[in-house]
Short mmCIF file of C-alpha atoms in Angstrom, two decimals:
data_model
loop_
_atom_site.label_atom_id
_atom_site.label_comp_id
_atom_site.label_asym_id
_atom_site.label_seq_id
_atom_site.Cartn_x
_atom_site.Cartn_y
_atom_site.Cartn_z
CA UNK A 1 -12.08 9.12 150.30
CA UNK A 2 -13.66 10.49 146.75
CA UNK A 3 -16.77 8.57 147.56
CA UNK A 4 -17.28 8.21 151.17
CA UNK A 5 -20.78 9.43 152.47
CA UNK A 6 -21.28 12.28 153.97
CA UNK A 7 -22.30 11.85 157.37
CA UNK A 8 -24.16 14.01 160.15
CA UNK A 9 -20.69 14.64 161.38
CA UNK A 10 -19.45 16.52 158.40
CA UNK A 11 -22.33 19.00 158.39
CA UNK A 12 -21.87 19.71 161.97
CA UNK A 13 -17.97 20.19 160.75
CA UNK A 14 -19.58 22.80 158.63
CA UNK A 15 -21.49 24.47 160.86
CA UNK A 16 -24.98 22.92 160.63
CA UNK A 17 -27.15 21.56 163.97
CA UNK A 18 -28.83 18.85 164.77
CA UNK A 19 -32.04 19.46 163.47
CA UNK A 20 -34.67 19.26 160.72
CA UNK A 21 -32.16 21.19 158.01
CA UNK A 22 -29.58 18.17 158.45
CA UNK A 23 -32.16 15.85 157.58
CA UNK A 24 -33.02 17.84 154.18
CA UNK A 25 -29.07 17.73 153.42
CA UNK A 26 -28.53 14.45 154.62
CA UNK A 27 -31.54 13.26 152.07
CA UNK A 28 -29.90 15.96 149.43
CA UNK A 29 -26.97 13.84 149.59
CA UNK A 30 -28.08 10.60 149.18
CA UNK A 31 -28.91 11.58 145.69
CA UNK A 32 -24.75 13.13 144.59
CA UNK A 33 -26.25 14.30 141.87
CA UNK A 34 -22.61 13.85 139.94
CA UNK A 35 -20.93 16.12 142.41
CA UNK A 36 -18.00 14.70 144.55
CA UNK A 37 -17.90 14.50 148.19
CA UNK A 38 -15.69 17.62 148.66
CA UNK A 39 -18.01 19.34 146.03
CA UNK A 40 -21.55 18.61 148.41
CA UNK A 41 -19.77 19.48 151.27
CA UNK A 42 -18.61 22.73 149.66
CA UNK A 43 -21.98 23.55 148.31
CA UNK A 44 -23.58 22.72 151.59
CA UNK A 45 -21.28 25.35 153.64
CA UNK A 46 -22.50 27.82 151.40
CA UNK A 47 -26.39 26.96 151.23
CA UNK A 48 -25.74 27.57 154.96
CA UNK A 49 -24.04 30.47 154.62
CA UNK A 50 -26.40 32.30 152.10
CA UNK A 51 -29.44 30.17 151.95
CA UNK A 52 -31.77 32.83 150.09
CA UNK A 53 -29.10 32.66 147.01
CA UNK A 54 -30.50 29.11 146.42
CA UNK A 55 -34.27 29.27 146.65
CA UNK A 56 -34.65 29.12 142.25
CA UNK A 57 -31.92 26.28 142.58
CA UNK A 58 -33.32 22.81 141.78
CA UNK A 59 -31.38 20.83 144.09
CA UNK A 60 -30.61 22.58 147.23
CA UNK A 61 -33.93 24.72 147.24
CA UNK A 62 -35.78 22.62 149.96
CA UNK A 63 -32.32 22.92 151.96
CA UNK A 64 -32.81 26.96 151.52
CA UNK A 65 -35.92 26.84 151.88
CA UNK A 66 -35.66 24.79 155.83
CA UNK A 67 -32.86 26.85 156.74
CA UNK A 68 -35.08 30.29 155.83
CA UNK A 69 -37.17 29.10 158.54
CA UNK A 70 -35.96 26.91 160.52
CA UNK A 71 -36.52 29.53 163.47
CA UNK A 72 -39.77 29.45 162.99
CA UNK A 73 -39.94 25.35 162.29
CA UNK A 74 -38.20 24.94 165.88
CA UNK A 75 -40.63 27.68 167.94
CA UNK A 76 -43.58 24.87 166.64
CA UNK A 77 -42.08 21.75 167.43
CA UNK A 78 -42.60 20.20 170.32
CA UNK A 79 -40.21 19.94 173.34
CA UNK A 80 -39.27 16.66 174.83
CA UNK A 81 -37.57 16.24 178.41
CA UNK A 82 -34.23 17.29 179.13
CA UNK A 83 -33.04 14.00 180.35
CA UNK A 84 -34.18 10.47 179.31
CA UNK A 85 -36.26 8.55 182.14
CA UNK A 86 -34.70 5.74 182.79
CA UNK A 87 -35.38 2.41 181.50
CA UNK A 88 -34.85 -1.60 182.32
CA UNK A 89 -32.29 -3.04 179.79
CA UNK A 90 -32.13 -6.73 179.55
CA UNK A 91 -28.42 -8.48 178.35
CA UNK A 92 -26.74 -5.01 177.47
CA UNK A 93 -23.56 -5.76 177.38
CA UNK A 94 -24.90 -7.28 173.82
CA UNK A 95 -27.12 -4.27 172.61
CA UNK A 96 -25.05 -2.12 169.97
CA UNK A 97 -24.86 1.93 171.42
CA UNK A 98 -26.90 2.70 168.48
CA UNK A 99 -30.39 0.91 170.00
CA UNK A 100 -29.74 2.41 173.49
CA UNK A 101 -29.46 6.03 171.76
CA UNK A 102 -33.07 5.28 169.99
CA UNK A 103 -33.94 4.15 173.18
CA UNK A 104 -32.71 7.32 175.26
CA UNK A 105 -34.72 9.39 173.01
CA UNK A 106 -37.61 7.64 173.12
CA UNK A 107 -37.69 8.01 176.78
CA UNK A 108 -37.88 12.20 176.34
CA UNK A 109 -41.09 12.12 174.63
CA UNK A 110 -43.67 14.24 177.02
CA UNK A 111 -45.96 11.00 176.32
CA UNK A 112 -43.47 8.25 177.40
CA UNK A 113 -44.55 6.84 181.08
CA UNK A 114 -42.32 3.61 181.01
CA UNK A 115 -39.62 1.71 178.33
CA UNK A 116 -37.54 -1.25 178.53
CA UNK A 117 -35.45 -2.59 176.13
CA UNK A 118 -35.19 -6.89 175.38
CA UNK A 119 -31.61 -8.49 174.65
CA UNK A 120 -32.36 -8.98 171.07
CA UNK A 121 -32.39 -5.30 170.70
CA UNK A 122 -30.77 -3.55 167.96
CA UNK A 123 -30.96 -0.31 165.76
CA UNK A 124 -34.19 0.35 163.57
CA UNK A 125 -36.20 3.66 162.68
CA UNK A 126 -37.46 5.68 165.78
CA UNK A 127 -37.89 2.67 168.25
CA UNK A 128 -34.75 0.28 168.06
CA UNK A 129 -36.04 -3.20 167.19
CA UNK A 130 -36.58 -4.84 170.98
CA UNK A 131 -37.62 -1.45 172.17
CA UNK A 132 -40.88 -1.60 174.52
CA UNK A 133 -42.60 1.88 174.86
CA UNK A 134 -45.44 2.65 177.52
CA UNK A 135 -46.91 5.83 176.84
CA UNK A 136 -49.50 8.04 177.84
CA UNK A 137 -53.29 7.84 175.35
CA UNK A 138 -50.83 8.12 172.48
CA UNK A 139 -49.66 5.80 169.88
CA UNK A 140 -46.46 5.96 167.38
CA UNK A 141 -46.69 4.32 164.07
CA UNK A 142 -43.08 3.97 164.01
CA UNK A 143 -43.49 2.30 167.50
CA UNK A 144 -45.10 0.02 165.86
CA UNK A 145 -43.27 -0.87 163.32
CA UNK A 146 -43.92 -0.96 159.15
CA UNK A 147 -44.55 -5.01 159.48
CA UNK A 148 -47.57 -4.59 161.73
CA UNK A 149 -48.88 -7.29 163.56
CA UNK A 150 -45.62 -9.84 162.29
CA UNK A 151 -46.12 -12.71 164.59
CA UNK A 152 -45.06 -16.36 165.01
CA UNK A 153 -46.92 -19.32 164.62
CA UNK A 154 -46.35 -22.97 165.74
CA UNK A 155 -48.24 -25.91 164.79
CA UNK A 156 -47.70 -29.36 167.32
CA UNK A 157 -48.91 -32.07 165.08
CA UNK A 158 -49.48 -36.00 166.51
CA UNK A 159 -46.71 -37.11 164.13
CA UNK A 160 -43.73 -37.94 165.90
CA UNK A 161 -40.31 -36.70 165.42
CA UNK A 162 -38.83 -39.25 162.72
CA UNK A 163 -41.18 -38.18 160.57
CA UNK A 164 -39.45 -35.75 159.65
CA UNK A 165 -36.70 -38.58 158.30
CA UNK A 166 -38.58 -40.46 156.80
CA UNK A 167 -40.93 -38.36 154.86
CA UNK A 168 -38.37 -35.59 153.90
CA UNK A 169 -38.96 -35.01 150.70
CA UNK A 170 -42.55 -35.21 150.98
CA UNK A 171 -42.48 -32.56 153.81
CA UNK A 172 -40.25 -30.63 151.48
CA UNK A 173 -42.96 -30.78 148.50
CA UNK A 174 -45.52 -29.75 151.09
CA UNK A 175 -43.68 -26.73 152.19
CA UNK A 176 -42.78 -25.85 148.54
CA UNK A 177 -46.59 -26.45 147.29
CA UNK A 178 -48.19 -24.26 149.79
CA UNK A 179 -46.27 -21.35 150.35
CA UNK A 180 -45.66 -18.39 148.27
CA UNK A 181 -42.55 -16.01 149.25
CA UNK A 182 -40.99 -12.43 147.85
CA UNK A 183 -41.83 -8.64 148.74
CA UNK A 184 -44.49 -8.11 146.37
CA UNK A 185 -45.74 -11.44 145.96
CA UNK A 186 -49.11 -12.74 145.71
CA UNK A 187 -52.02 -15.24 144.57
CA UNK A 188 -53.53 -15.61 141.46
CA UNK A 189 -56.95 -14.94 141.28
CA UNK A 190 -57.63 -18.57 140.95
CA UNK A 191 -55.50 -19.73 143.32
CA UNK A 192 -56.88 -17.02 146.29
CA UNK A 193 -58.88 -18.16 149.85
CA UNK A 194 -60.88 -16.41 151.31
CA UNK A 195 -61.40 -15.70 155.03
CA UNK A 196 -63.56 -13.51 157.49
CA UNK A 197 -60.61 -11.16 157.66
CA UNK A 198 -61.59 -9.48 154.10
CA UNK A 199 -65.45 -8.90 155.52
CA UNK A 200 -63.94 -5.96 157.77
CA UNK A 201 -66.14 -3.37 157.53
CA UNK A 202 -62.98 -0.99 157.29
CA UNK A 203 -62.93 -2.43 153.72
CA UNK A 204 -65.73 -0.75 152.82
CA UNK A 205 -66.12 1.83 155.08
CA UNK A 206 -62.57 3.88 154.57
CA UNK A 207 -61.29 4.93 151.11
CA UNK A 208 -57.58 4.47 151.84
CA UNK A 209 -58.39 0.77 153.34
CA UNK A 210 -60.53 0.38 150.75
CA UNK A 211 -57.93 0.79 148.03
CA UNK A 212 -55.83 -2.03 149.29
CA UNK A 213 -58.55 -4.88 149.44
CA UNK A 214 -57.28 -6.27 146.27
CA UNK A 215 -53.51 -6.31 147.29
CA UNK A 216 -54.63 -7.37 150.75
CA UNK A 217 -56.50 -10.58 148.69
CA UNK A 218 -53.47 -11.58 146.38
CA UNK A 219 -51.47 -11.69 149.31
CA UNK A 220 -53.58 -13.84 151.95
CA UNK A 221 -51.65 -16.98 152.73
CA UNK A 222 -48.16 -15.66 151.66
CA UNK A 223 -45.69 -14.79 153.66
CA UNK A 224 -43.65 -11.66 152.22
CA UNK A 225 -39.26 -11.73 152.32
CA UNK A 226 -36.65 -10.77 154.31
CA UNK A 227 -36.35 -13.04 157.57
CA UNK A 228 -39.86 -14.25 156.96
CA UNK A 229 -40.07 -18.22 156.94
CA UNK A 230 -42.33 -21.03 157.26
CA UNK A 231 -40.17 -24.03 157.99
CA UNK A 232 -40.84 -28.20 159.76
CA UNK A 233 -38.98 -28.93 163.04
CA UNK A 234 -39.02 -30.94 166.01
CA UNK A 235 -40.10 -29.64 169.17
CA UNK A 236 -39.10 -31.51 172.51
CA UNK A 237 -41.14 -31.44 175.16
CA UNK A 238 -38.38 -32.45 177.91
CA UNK A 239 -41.03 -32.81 180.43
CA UNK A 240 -44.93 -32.89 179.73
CA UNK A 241 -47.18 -29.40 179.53
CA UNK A 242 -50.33 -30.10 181.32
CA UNK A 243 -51.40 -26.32 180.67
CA UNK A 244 -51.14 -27.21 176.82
CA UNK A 245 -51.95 -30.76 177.42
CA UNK A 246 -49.00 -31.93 175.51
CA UNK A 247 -46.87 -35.04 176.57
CA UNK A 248 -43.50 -35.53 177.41
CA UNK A 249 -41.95 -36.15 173.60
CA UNK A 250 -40.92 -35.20 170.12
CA UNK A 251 -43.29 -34.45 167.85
CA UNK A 252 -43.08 -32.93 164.37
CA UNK A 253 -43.62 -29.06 164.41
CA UNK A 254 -44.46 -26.14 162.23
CA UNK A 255 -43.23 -23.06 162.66
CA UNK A 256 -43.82 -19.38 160.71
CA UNK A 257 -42.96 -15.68 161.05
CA UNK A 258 -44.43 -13.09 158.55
CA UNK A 259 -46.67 -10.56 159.29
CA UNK A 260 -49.59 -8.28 157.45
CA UNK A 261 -47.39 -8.08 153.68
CA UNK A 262 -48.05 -4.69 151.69
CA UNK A 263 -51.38 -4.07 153.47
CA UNK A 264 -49.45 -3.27 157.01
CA UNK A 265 -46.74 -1.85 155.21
CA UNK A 266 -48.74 0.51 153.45
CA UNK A 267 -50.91 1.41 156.43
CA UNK A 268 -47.66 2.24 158.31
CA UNK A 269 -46.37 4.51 155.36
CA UNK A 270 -49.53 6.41 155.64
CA UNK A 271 -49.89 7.42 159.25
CA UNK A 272 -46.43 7.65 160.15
CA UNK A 273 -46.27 10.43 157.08
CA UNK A 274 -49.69 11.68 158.90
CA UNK A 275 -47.73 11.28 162.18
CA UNK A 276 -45.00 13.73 160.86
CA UNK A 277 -47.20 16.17 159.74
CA UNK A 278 -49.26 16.63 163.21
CA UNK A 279 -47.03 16.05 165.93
CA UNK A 280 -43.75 18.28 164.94
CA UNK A 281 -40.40 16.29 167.05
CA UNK A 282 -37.37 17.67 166.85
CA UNK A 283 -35.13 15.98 164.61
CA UNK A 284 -33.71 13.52 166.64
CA UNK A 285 -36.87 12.47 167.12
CA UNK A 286 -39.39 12.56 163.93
CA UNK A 287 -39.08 8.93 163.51
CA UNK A 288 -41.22 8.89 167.06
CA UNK A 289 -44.37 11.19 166.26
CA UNK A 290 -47.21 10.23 167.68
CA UNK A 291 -50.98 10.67 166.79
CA UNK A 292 -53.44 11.09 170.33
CA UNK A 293 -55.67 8.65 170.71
CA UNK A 294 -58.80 11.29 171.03
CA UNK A 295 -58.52 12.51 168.01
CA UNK A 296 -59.61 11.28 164.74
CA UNK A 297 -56.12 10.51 162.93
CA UNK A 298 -55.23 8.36 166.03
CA UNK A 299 -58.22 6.41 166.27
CA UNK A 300 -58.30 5.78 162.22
CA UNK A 301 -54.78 4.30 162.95
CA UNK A 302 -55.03 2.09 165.75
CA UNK A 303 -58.24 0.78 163.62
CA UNK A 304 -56.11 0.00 160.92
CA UNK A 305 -53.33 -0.99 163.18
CA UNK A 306 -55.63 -3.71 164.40
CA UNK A 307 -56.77 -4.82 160.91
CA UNK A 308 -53.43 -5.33 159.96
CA UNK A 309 -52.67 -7.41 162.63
CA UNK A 310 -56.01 -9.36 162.04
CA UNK A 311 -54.85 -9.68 158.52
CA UNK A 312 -51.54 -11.25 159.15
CA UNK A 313 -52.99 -13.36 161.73
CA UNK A 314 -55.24 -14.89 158.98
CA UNK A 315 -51.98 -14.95 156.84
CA UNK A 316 -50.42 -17.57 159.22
CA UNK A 317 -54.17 -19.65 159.85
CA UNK A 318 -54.25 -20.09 155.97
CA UNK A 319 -50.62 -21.60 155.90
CA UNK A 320 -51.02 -24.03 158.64
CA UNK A 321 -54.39 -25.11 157.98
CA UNK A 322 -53.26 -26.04 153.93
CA UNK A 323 -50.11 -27.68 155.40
CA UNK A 324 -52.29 -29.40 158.29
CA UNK A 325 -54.48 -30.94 155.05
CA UNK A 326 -52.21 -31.82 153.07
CA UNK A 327 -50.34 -33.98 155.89
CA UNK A 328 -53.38 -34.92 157.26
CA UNK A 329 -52.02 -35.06 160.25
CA UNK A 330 -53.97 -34.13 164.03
CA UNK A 331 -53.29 -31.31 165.84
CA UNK A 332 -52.17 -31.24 169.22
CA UNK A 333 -51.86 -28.00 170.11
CA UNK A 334 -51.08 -24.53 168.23
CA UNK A 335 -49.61 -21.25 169.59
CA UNK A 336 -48.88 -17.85 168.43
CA UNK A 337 -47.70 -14.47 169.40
CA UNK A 338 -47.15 -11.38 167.58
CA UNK A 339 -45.32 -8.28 167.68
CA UNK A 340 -44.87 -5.01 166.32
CA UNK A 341 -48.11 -3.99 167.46
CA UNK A 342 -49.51 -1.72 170.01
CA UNK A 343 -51.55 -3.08 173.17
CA UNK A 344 -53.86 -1.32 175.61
CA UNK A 345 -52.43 -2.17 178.45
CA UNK A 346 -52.43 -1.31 182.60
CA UNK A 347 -49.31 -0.53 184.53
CA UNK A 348 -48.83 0.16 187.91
CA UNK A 349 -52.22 0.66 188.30
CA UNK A 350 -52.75 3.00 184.55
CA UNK A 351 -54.11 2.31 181.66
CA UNK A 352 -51.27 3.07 179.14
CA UNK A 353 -50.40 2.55 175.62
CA UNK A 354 -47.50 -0.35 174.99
CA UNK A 355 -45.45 -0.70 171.95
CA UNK A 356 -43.71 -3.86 171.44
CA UNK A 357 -41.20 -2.89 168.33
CA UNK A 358 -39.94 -6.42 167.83
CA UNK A 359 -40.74 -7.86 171.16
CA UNK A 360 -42.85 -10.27 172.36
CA UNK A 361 -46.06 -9.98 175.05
CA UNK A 362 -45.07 -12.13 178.07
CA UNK A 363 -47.50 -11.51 180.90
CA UNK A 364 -48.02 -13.96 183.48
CA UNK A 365 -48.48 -17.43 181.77
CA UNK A 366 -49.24 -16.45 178.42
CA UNK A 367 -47.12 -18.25 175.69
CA UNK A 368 -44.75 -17.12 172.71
CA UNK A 369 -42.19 -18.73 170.47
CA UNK A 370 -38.67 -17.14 170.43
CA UNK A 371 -36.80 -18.53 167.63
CA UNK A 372 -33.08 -18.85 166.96
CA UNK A 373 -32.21 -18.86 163.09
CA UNK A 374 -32.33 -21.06 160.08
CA UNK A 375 -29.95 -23.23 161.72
CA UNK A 376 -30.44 -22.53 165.57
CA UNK A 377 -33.03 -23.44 168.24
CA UNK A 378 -36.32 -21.57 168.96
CA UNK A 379 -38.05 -22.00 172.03
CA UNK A 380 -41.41 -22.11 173.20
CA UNK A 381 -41.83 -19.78 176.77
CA UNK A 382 -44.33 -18.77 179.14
CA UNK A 383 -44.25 -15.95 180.38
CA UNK A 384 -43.29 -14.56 184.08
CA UNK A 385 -45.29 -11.49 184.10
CA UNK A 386 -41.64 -8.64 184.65
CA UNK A 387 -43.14 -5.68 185.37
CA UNK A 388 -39.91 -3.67 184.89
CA UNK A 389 -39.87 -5.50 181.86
CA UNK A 390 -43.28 -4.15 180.66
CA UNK A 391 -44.50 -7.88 180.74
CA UNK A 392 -42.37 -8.38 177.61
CA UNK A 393 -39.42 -10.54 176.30
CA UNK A 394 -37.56 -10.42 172.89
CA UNK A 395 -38.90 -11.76 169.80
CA UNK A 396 -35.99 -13.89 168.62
CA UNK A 397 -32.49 -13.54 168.52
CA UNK A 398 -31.61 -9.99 167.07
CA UNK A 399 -29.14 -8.96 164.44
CA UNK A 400 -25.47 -9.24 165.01
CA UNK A 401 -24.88 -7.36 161.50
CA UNK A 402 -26.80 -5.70 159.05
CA UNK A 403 -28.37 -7.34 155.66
CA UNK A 404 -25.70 -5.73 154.03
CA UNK A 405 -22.66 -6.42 156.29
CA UNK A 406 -23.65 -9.58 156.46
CA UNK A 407 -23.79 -10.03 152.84
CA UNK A 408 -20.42 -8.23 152.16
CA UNK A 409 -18.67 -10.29 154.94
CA UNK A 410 -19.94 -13.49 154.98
CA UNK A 411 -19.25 -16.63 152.94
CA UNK A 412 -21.91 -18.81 151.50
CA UNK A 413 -19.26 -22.33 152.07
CA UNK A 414 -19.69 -21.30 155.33
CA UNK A 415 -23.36 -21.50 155.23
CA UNK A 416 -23.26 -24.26 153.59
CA UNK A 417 -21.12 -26.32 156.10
CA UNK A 418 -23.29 -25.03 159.11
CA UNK A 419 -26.25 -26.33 157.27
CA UNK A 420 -24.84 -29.28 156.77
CA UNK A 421 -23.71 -29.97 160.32
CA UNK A 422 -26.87 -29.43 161.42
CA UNK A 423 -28.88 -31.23 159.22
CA UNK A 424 -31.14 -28.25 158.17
CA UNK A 425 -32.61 -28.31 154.43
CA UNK A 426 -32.45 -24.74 153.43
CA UNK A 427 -35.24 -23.98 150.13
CA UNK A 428 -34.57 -20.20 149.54
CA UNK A 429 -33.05 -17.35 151.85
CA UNK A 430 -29.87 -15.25 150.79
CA UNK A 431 -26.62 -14.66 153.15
CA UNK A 432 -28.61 -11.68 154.84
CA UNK A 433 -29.98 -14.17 156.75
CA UNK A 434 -26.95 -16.42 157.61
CA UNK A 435 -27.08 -17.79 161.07
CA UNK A 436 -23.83 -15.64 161.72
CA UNK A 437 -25.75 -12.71 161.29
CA UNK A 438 -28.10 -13.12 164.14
CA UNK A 439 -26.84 -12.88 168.03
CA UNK A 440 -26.06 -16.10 169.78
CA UNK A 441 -30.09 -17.45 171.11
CA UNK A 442 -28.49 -19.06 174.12
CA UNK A 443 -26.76 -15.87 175.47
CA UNK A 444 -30.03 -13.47 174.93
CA UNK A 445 -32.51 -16.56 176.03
CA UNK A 446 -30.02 -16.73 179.21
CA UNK A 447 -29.83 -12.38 179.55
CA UNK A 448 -34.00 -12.95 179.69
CA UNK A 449 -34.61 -16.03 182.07
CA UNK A 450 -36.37 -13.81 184.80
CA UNK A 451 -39.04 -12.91 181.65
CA UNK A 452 -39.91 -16.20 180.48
CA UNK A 453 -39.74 -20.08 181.30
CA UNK A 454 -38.87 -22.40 178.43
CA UNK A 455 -41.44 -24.96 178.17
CA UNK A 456 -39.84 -26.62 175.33
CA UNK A 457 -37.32 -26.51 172.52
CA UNK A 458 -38.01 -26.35 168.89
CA UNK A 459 -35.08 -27.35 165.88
CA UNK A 460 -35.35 -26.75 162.50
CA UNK A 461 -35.14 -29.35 159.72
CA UNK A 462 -36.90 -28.03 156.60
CA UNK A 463 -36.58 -24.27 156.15
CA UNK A 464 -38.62 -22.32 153.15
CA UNK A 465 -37.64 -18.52 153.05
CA UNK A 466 -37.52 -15.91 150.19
CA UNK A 467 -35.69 -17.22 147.10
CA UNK A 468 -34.42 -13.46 146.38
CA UNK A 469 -33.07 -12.57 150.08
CA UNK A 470 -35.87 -9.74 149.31
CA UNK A 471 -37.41 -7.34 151.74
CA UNK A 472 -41.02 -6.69 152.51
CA UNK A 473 -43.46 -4.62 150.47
#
């Protein structure tokens, strides 16, 4: 009991609300500072009690200072609505409580017009992961999402699928030669491309952009940590796509998710602190401010926003075109889809702002690639066009348990033996990103089949993730 963390629970034991002084304790405590829990949580009772005793005090001074005027801090912040508006929720009898409270709250901001939340959804910062948001000429960097513009990518080559048996460890050189992995990774400057994306004028234009060309240039081509991969496969076309003007068949595949590395990330850090500072949310919901899209802060962001997602498009078009060369291989047909991104959009009849916080576009008939795991299927949809969906569908499978959990409870000979039974070759990737940490792809592709149609089914062979189970920049 000595060490267990202090929770928003205890402080409203002591006498503390829900509101912007919690979150100064709460971030008070995460430092200890060598005191014991029953120690914090006496100091803490009496901060609250006589806050102006504590404003020369170098630790709990911002916590006097918030609770001095927190009156004052609450008559400026902005109200939301008294009851959520209510929202589609796809497979929720799989969705943790903790994604459907993010998504409650999100549905009391004055600017919300429509949410819906996807079957891979689970909790994040501000909007759960899966969350879509319409909202009214407004956009929310947290909405968004610090990865902005991660997508998927998937390359159909005219190589068919025992290729992939009989060339294995050449595919497995290929993969290992022309990817680079690992939050903070780069290029040399010898070994950089280059690629229109750097020519933004944004680049030159905009001092903060400006200062992360360089970082942007090292890390063209790469593709970051966490569950970023780049991996072969064999996609099955059970019957033949005359949309795509693919064949009935199996034909080797390429597959990647990563997104827009330290540039995005940065960008995100930026105007969601920028975010904070305009549009004052009541605690519950900070992690939601929003920037209006007629004034100058919001349109600097969605410009960036966009760049970023231009940038980690180019990320994935360098990958696939050095693995296309070096297999020399034809190909048939290529399709991609990203997320974390905000879309001008119309619904029922309005143009409206629509964050997809790890979800996927799926309008009538346009494509996307929802994959399983390291060691379960992805598929390849069209989609149906679900209005109450917000013409969305989930962007893989979702977490079942946190990087951590996941790590603390889960057993590598495990790994191992699923790998095994599957036939997957696995060249990096730590047990945050087990199989058994992700939600079963079957039950959330089945909770979703009135978003998307499968058009075929993709299986991983040869998977290349992070070697240090790191996370992004």
């Amino acid at each position: 009991m000595e060490n267990k963390r202090i929770s928003g629970n205890d402080l409203l034991a002591l006498g503390y609300k829900e509101n912007h002084a919690m979150g100064v304790a709460l971030k008070i405590n995460k430092k200890r500072l060598g005191f014991s829990r029953e120690q914090m949580l006496a100091k803490f009772k009496d901060v609250l009690d006589h806050p102006e005793s504590y404003m020369t005090d170098n630790i709990f001074k911002p916590l006097a200072e918030v609770l001095l005027k927190i009156d004052t801090i609450e008559k400026e912040t902005i109200s939301l609505k008294e009851t959520p508006d209510t929202y589609s929720v796809y497979g929720e009898a799989h969705i943790e409580e903790g994604a459907k409270k993010q998504m409650d709250v999100a549905m009391k901001l004055p600017v919300t017009v429509a949410g819906a939340l996807m079957p891979d959804a689970h909790q994040g910062y501000g909007l759960p992961i899966g969350g879509v948001l319409a909202t009214n000429n407004a956009v929310i960097p947290y909405g968004v999402g610090v990865d902005i513009g991660c997508r998927m990518a998937l390359s159909v080559f005219d190589l068919p699928a025992d290729y992939l048996d009989t060339n294995h460890d050449t595919l497995k050189a290929v993969l290992m030669g022309n990817t680079r992995f690992g939050a903070g990774h780069g290029y040399l400057k010898h070994e950089r491309v280059d690629h229109a994306v750097l020519d933004n004028e944004l680049f030159d234009t905009h001092d903060f952009i400006r200062s992360l060309k360089d970082k942007a240039w090292t890390q063209l081509g790469s593709s970051g940590g966490g569950n970023h991969f780049v991996e072969f496969g064999v996609i099955d076309f059970a019957e033949a796509d005359e949309a795509l003007g693919v064949a009935r068949g199996k034909y080797l595949a390429l597959l990647t998710h990563s997104g827009s590395r330290g540039l995005g990330a940065t960008i995100a850090g930026h105007y969601t602190k920028l975010a904070k500072d305009i549009c004052k949310l009541p605690y519950a919901a900070q992690n939601l401010a929003y920037l209006d899209l007629d004034t100058a802060e919001g349109q600097e962001y969605w410009l960036a926003m966009n760049l970023a997602g231009d940038y980690a498009s180019a990320c994935h078009e360098v990958i696939h075109d050095k693995i296309r060369t070096a297999l020399g291989a034809e190909l048939l047909v290529k399709v991609e889809n990203h997320h974390n991104f905000a879309w001008k959009e119309q619904f029922e009849g309005e143009e409206v702002i629509v964050h997809r916080k790890g979800a996927t576009p799926a309008s009538k008939d346009t494509m996307g690639i929802i994959p399983g795991s390291m060691a379960t299927p992805g598929f390849l949809v069209r989609g149906k066009g679900e209005e109450a969906a917000i013409n969305s569908a989930s962007h893989g499978a979702g977490r079942l348990m946190s990087r951590t959990q996941a790590i603390k409870t889960l057993a590598s000979a495990d790994l191992k033996t699923m790998l095994e039974q599957h036939g997957i070759t696995l060249l990096g990737a730590g047990m945050d990103e087990a199989p058994m940490a992700y939600k079963d792809i079957h039950t959330v592709m089945s909770a979703q089949s009135d978003l998307v149609d499968v058009v075929a089914t993709f299986s991983p062979r040869i998977v290349r993730m992070a070697d240090d189970g790191s996370r992004e920049d």
